[in-house]
Coordinates of C-alpha atoms in Angstrom, one line a residue:
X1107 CA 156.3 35.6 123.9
X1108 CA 157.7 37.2 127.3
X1109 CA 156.8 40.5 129.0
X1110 CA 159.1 42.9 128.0
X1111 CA 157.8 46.3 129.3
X1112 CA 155.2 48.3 131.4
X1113 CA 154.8 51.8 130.5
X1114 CA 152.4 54.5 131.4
X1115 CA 150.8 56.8 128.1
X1116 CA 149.1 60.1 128.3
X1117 CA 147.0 60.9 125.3
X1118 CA 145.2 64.5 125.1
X1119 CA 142.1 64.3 123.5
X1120 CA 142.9 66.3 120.2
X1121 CA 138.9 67.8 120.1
X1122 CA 139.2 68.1 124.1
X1123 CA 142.2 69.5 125.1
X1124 CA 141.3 70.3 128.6
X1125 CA 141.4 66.5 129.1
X1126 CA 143.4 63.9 129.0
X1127 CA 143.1 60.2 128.9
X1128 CA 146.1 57.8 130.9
X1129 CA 146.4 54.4 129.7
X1130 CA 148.9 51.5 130.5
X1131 CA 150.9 49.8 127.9
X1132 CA 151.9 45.6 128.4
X1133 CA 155.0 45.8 125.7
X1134 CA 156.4 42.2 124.7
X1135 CA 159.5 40.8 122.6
X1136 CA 157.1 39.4 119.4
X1137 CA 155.7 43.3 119.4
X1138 CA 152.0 42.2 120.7
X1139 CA 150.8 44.9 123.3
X1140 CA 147.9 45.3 125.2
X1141 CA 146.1 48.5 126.8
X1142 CA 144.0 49.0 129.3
X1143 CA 142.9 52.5 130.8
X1144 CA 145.2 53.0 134.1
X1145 CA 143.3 55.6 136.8
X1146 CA 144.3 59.0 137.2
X1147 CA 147.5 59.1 139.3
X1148 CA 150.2 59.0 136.8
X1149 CA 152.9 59.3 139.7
X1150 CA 151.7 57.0 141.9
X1151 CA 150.9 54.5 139.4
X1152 CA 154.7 54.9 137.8
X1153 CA 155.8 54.3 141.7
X1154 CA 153.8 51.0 141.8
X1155 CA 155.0 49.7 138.3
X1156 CA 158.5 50.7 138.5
X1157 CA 159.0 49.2 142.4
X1158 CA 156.8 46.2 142.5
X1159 CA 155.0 45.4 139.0
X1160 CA 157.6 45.4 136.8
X1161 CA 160.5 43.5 138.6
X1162 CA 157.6 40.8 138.7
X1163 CA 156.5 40.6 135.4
X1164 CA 159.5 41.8 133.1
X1165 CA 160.1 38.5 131.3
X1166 CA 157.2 36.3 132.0
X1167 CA 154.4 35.0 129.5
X1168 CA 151.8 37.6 129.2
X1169 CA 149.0 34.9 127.6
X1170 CA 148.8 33.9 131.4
X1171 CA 146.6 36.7 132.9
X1172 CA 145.6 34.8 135.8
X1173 CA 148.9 33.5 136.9
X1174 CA 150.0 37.0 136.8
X1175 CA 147.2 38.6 138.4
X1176 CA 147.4 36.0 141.5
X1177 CA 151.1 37.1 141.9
X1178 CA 150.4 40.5 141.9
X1179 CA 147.2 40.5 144.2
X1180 CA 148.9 38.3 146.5
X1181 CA 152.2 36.9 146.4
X1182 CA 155.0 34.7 145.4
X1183 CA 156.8 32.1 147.5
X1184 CA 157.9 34.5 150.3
X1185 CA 157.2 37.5 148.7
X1186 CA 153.6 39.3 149.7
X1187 CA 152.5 41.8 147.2
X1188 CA 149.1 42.9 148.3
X1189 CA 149.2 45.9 145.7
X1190 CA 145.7 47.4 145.0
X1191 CA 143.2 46.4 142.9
X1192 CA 143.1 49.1 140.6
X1193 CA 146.9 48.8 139.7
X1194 CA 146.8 45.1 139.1
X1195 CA 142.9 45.6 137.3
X1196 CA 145.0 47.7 135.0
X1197 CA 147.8 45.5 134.4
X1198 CA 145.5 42.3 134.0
X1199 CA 142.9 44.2 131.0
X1200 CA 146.2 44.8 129.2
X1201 CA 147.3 41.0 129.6
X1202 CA 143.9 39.6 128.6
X1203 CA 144.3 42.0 125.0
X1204 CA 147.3 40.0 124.4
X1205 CA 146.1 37.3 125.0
X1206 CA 142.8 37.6 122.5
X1207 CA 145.7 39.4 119.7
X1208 CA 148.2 36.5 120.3
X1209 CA 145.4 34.0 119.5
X1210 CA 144.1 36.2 116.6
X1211 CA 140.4 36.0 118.3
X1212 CA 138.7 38.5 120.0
X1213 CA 138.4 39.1 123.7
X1214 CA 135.1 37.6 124.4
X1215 CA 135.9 34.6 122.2
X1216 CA 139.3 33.6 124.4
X1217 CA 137.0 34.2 127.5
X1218 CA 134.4 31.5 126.3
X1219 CA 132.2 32.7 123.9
X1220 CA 129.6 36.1 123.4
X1221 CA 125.8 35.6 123.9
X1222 CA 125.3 38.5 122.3
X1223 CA 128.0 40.9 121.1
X1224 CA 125.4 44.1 120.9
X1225 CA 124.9 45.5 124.2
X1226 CA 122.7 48.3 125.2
X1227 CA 123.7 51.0 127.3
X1228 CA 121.9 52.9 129.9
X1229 CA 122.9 56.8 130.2
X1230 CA 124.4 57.4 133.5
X1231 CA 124.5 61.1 134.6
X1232 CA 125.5 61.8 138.0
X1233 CA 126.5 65.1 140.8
X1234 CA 122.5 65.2 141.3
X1235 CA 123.6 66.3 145.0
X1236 CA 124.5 70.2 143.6
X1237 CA 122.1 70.0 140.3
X1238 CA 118.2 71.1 140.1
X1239 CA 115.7 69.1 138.9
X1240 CA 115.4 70.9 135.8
X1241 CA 119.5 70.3 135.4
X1242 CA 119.2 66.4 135.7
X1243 CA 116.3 66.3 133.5
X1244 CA 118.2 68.3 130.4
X1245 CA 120.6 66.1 131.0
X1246 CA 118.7 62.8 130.2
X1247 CA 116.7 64.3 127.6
X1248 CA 120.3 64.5 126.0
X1249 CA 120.3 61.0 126.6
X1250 CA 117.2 60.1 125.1
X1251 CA 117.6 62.7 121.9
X1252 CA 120.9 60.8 121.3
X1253 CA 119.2 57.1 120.9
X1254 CA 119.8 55.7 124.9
X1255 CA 116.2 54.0 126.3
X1256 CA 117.5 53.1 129.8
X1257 CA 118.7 55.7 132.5
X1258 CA 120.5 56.2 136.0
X1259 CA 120.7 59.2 137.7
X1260 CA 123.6 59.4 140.5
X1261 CA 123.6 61.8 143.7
X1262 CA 127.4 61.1 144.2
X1263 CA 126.7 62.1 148.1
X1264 CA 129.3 59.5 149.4
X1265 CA 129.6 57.9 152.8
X1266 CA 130.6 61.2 154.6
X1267 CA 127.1 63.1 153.8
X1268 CA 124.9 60.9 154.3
X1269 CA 121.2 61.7 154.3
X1270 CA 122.1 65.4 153.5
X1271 CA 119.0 66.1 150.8
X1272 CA 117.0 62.8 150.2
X1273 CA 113.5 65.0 149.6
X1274 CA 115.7 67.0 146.9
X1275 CA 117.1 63.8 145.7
X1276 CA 113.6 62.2 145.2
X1277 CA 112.5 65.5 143.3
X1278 CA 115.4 65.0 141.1
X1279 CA 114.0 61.5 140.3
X1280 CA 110.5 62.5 140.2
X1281 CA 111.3 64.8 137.4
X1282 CA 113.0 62.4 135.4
X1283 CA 110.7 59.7 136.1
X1284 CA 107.4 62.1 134.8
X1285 CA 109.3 62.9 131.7
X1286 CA 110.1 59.9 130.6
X1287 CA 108.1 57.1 128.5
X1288 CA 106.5 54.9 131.1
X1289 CA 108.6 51.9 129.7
X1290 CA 111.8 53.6 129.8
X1291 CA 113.7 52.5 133.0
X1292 CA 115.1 54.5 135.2
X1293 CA 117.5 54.0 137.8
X1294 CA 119.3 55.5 141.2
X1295 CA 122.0 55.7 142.7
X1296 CA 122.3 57.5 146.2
X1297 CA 126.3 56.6 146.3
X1298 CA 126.4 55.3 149.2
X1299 CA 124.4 58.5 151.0
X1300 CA 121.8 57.1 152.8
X1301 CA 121.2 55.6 156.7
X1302 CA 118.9 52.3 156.9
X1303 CA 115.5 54.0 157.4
X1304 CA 116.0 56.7 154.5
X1305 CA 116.9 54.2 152.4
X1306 CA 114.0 52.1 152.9
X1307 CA 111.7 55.4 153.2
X1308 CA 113.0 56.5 149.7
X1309 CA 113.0 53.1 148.2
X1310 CA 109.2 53.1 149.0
X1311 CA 108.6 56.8 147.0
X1312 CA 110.6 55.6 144.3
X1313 CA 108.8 52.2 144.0
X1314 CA 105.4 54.5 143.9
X1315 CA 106.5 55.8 140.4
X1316 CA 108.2 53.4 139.2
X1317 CA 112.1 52.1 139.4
X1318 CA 114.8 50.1 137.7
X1319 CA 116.9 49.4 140.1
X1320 CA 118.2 51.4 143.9
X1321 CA 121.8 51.5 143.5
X1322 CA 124.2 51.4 146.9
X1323 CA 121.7 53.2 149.0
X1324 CA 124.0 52.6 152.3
X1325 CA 127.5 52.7 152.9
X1326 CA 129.9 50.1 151.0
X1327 CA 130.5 48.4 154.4
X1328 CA 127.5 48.4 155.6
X1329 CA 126.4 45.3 154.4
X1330 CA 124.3 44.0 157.3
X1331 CA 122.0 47.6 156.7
X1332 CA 122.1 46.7 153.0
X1333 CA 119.8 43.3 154.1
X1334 CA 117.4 45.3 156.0
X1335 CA 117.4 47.3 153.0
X1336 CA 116.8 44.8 150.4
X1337 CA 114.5 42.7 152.4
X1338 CA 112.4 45.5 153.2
X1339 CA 111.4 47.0 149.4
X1340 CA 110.4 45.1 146.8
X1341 CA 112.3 46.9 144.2
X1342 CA 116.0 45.2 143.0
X1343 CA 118.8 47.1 145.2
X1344 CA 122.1 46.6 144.0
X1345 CA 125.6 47.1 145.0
X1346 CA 129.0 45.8 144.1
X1347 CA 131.1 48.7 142.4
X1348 CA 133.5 49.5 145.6
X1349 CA 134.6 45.4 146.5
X1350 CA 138.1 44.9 145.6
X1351 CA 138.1 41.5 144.9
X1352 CA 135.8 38.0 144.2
X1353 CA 136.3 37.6 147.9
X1354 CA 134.4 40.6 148.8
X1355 CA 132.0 40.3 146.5
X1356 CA 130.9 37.0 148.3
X1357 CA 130.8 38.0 151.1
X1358 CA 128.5 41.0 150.1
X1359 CA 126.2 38.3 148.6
X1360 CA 125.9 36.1 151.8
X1361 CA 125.9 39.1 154.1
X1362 CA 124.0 41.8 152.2
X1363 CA 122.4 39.8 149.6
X1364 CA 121.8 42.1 146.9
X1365 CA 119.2 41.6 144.0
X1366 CA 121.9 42.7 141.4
X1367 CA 125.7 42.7 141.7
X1368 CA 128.0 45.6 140.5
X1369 CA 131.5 44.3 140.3
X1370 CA 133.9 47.4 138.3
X1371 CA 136.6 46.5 135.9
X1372 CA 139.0 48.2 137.4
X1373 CA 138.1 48.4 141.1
X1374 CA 137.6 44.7 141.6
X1375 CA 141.2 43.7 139.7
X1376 CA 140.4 43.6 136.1
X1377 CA 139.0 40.7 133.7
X1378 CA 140.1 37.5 135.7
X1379 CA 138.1 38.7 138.9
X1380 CA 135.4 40.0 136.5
X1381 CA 135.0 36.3 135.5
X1382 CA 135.3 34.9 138.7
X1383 CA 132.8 37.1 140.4
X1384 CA 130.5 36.2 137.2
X1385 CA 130.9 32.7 137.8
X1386 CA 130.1 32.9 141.5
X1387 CA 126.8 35.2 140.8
X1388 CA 125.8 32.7 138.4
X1389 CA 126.0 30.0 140.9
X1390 CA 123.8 32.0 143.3
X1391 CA 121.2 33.0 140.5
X1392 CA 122.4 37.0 140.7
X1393 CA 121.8 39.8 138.4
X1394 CA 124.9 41.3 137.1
X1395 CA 125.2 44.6 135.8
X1396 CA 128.7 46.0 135.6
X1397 CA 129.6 49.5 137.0
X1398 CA 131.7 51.5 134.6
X1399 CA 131.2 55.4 134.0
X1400 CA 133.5 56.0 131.2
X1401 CA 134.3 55.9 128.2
X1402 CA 137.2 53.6 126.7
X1403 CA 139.2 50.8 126.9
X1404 CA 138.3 49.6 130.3
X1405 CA 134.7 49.8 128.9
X1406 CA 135.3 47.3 126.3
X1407 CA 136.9 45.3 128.6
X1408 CA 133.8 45.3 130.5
X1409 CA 131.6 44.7 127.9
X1410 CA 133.7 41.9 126.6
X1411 CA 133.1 40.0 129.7
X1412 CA 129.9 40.8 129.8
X1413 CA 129.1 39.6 126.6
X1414 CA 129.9 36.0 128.3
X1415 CA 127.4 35.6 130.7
X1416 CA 124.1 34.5 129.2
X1417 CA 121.5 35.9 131.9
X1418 CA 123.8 39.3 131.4
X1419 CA 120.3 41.0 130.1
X1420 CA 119.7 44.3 131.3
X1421 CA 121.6 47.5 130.1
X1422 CA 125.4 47.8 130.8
X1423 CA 126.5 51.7 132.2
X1424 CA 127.5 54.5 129.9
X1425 CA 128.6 58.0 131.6
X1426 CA 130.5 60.5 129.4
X1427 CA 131.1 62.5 132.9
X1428 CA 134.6 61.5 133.4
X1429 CA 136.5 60.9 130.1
X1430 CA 134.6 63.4 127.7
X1431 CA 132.4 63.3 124.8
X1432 CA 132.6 59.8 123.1
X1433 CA 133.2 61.7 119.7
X1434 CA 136.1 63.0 121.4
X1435 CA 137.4 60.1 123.3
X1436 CA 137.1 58.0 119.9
X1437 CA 139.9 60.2 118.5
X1438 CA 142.3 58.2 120.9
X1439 CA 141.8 55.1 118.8
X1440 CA 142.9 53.8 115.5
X1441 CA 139.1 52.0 115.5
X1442 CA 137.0 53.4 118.1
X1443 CA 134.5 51.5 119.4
X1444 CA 131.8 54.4 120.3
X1445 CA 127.8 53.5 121.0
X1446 CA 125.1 53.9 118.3
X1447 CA 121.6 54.5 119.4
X1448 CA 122.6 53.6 122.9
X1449 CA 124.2 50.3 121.4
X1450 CA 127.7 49.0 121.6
X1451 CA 128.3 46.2 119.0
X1452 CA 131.7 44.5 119.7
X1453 CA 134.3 44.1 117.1
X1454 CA 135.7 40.6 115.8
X1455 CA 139.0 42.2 115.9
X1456 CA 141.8 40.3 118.2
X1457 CA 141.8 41.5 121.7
X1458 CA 139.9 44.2 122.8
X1459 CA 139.9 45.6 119.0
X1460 CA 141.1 48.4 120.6
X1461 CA 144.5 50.3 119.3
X1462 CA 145.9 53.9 120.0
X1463 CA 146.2 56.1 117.8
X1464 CA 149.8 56.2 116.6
X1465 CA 149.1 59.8 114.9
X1466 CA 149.3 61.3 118.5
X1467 CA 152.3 62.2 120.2
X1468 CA 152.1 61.3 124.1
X1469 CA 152.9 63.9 126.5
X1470 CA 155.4 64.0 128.2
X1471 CA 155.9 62.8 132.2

């Protein structure tokens, strides 16, 4: 089987017009493809596949994910690549769904084997920085009327506003926190918003009355104010999504030392660094809890390698925010694979068990 294509597919989301999912197609010569979900530049992604990915790949064995992904990440003989993670995290999900089709197994199968293949969810809602209290808290209870028992609420302040509201931020959390069932968890994330000492001064409010986890309360590169951080509070603080490959996740965990580790499908350079940072937070006894705020194929592909890890216990992301209504997104597939009760049970279909619909026409470039 050799690589015989790359292309680039917009889908509208027939029940959602107003958006719009893009996705990048692996085409081969036995007519096996793979999908994966490909960002949100459709130009500059065309740029990187059409100059760099493509004269690379075009003819070579796409059951070799890895071998792939290290010549697009970094090189080949003279040749430095370098391209970024999120175009070669796209490239290597499609590969890997060839791979599980061209073996007639599913995903989590050619990666190993599935602990479990139903995964909780928790209900990730985020843009607390411009919402009320009462705003966030309608928003979970949607949550919790639709079936999810775990929760994260997101500021999305960013590294540029840092410490701009944290009292407001608490009250967000506070209102959340007193509506819902004592054993329901709830979780935060300050995006990256917060200095050292407001970190630790809101990580002690939020231990008070209870918390799941303090997601990426300091800058991404801040990782020597991320130790002070998480040696000061007792609560887990975790961190992880931003890194850009295994290497930077290690040295997150031997500078910063997170209680649980983040990595992103996409971000970090798809499946293959997935498993290696997996592998390397196993080693060092880490939490892992995969961020991923959509809905999709680059969710299954992170719940497929997830399903691999056998200390992979606590409640794996789910955020409508950016993709749309799962009803709506699941119109995009042949066989959607949409959460029930705040569950995601996997499919024994080959690859990701994901195919697009061929019922809708693409759009145009």
């Amino acid at each position: 089987m050799k690589i015989t294509d790359v292309v680039l597919v917009r889908l509208r989301l027939p029940k959602d017009p107003g958006r719009s999912r893009l996705f990048l197609r692996v085409d081969t010569d036995e007519g096996v493809s793979g999908i994966s979900e490909a960002g949100r530049s459709q130009r500059l992604m065309q740029v990187f596949l059409d100059e760099m990915v493509k004269p690379l790949i075009v003819g070579m064995d796409p059951c070799q994910p890895r071998v792939i992904r290290e010549i697009l990440a970094l090189g080949d003989g003279q040749r430095a690549t370098r391209l970024p993670s999120q175009v070669v995290g796209a490239v290597d999900v499609a590969l890997w769904d060839i791979t599980g089709k061209a073996a007639g197994l599913p995903l989590y199968a050619v990666l190993g084997g599935a602990f479990r293949t139903e995964i909780p969810l928790y209900w990730s809602r985020g843009n607390g920085w411009h919402k009320s209290p009462q705003e966030m808290l309608t928003e979970v209870q949607e949550g919790y009327e639709r079936g999810f028992r775990a929760f994260k609420i997101r500021m999305d302040w960013r590294d540029y506003r840092q410490d701009s509201d944290p009292r407001k931020d608490f009250a967000l959390f506070e209102a959340c926190r007193e509506w819902l069932p004592d054993e329901v968890p709830l979780s935060f994330d300050a995006n990256n918003g917060y200095s050292v000492p407001t970190a630790i001064e809101q990580g002690r409010r939020f231990e008070q009355i209870g918390i799941a986890h303090f997601e990426e309360p300091l800058p991404q590169y801040d990782l020597a104010g991320l130790k002070q951080v998480v040696d000061a509070l007792d609560c887990a603080v975790s961190s992880g999504e931003q890194e850009t490959s295994s290497w930077r996740i290690r040295d997150m965990i031997l500078l910063g030392n997170p209680d649980i580790v983040q990595p992103d499908v996409l971000n970090v350079g798809g499946i293959s660094e997935m498993l290696r940072t997996y592998e390397m937070c196993v080693a060092a006894n880490k939490v892992v809890m995969p961020h991923s705020p959509n809905v999709g194929a680059n969710l299954v592909a992170s719940l497929h390698a997830y399903a691999t890890v056998r200390n992979a216990v606590r409640p794996h992301e789910f955020s409508e925010e950016f993709t749309g209504p799962a009803e709506a997104v699941a119109d995009l597939f042949a066989e959607p694979i949409i959460p029930e009760d705040g569950i995601i049970r996997l499919p024994d279909r080959p690859g990701l068990g994901l195919e697009l619909n061929p019922d809708l026409t693409p759009e145009a470039d």
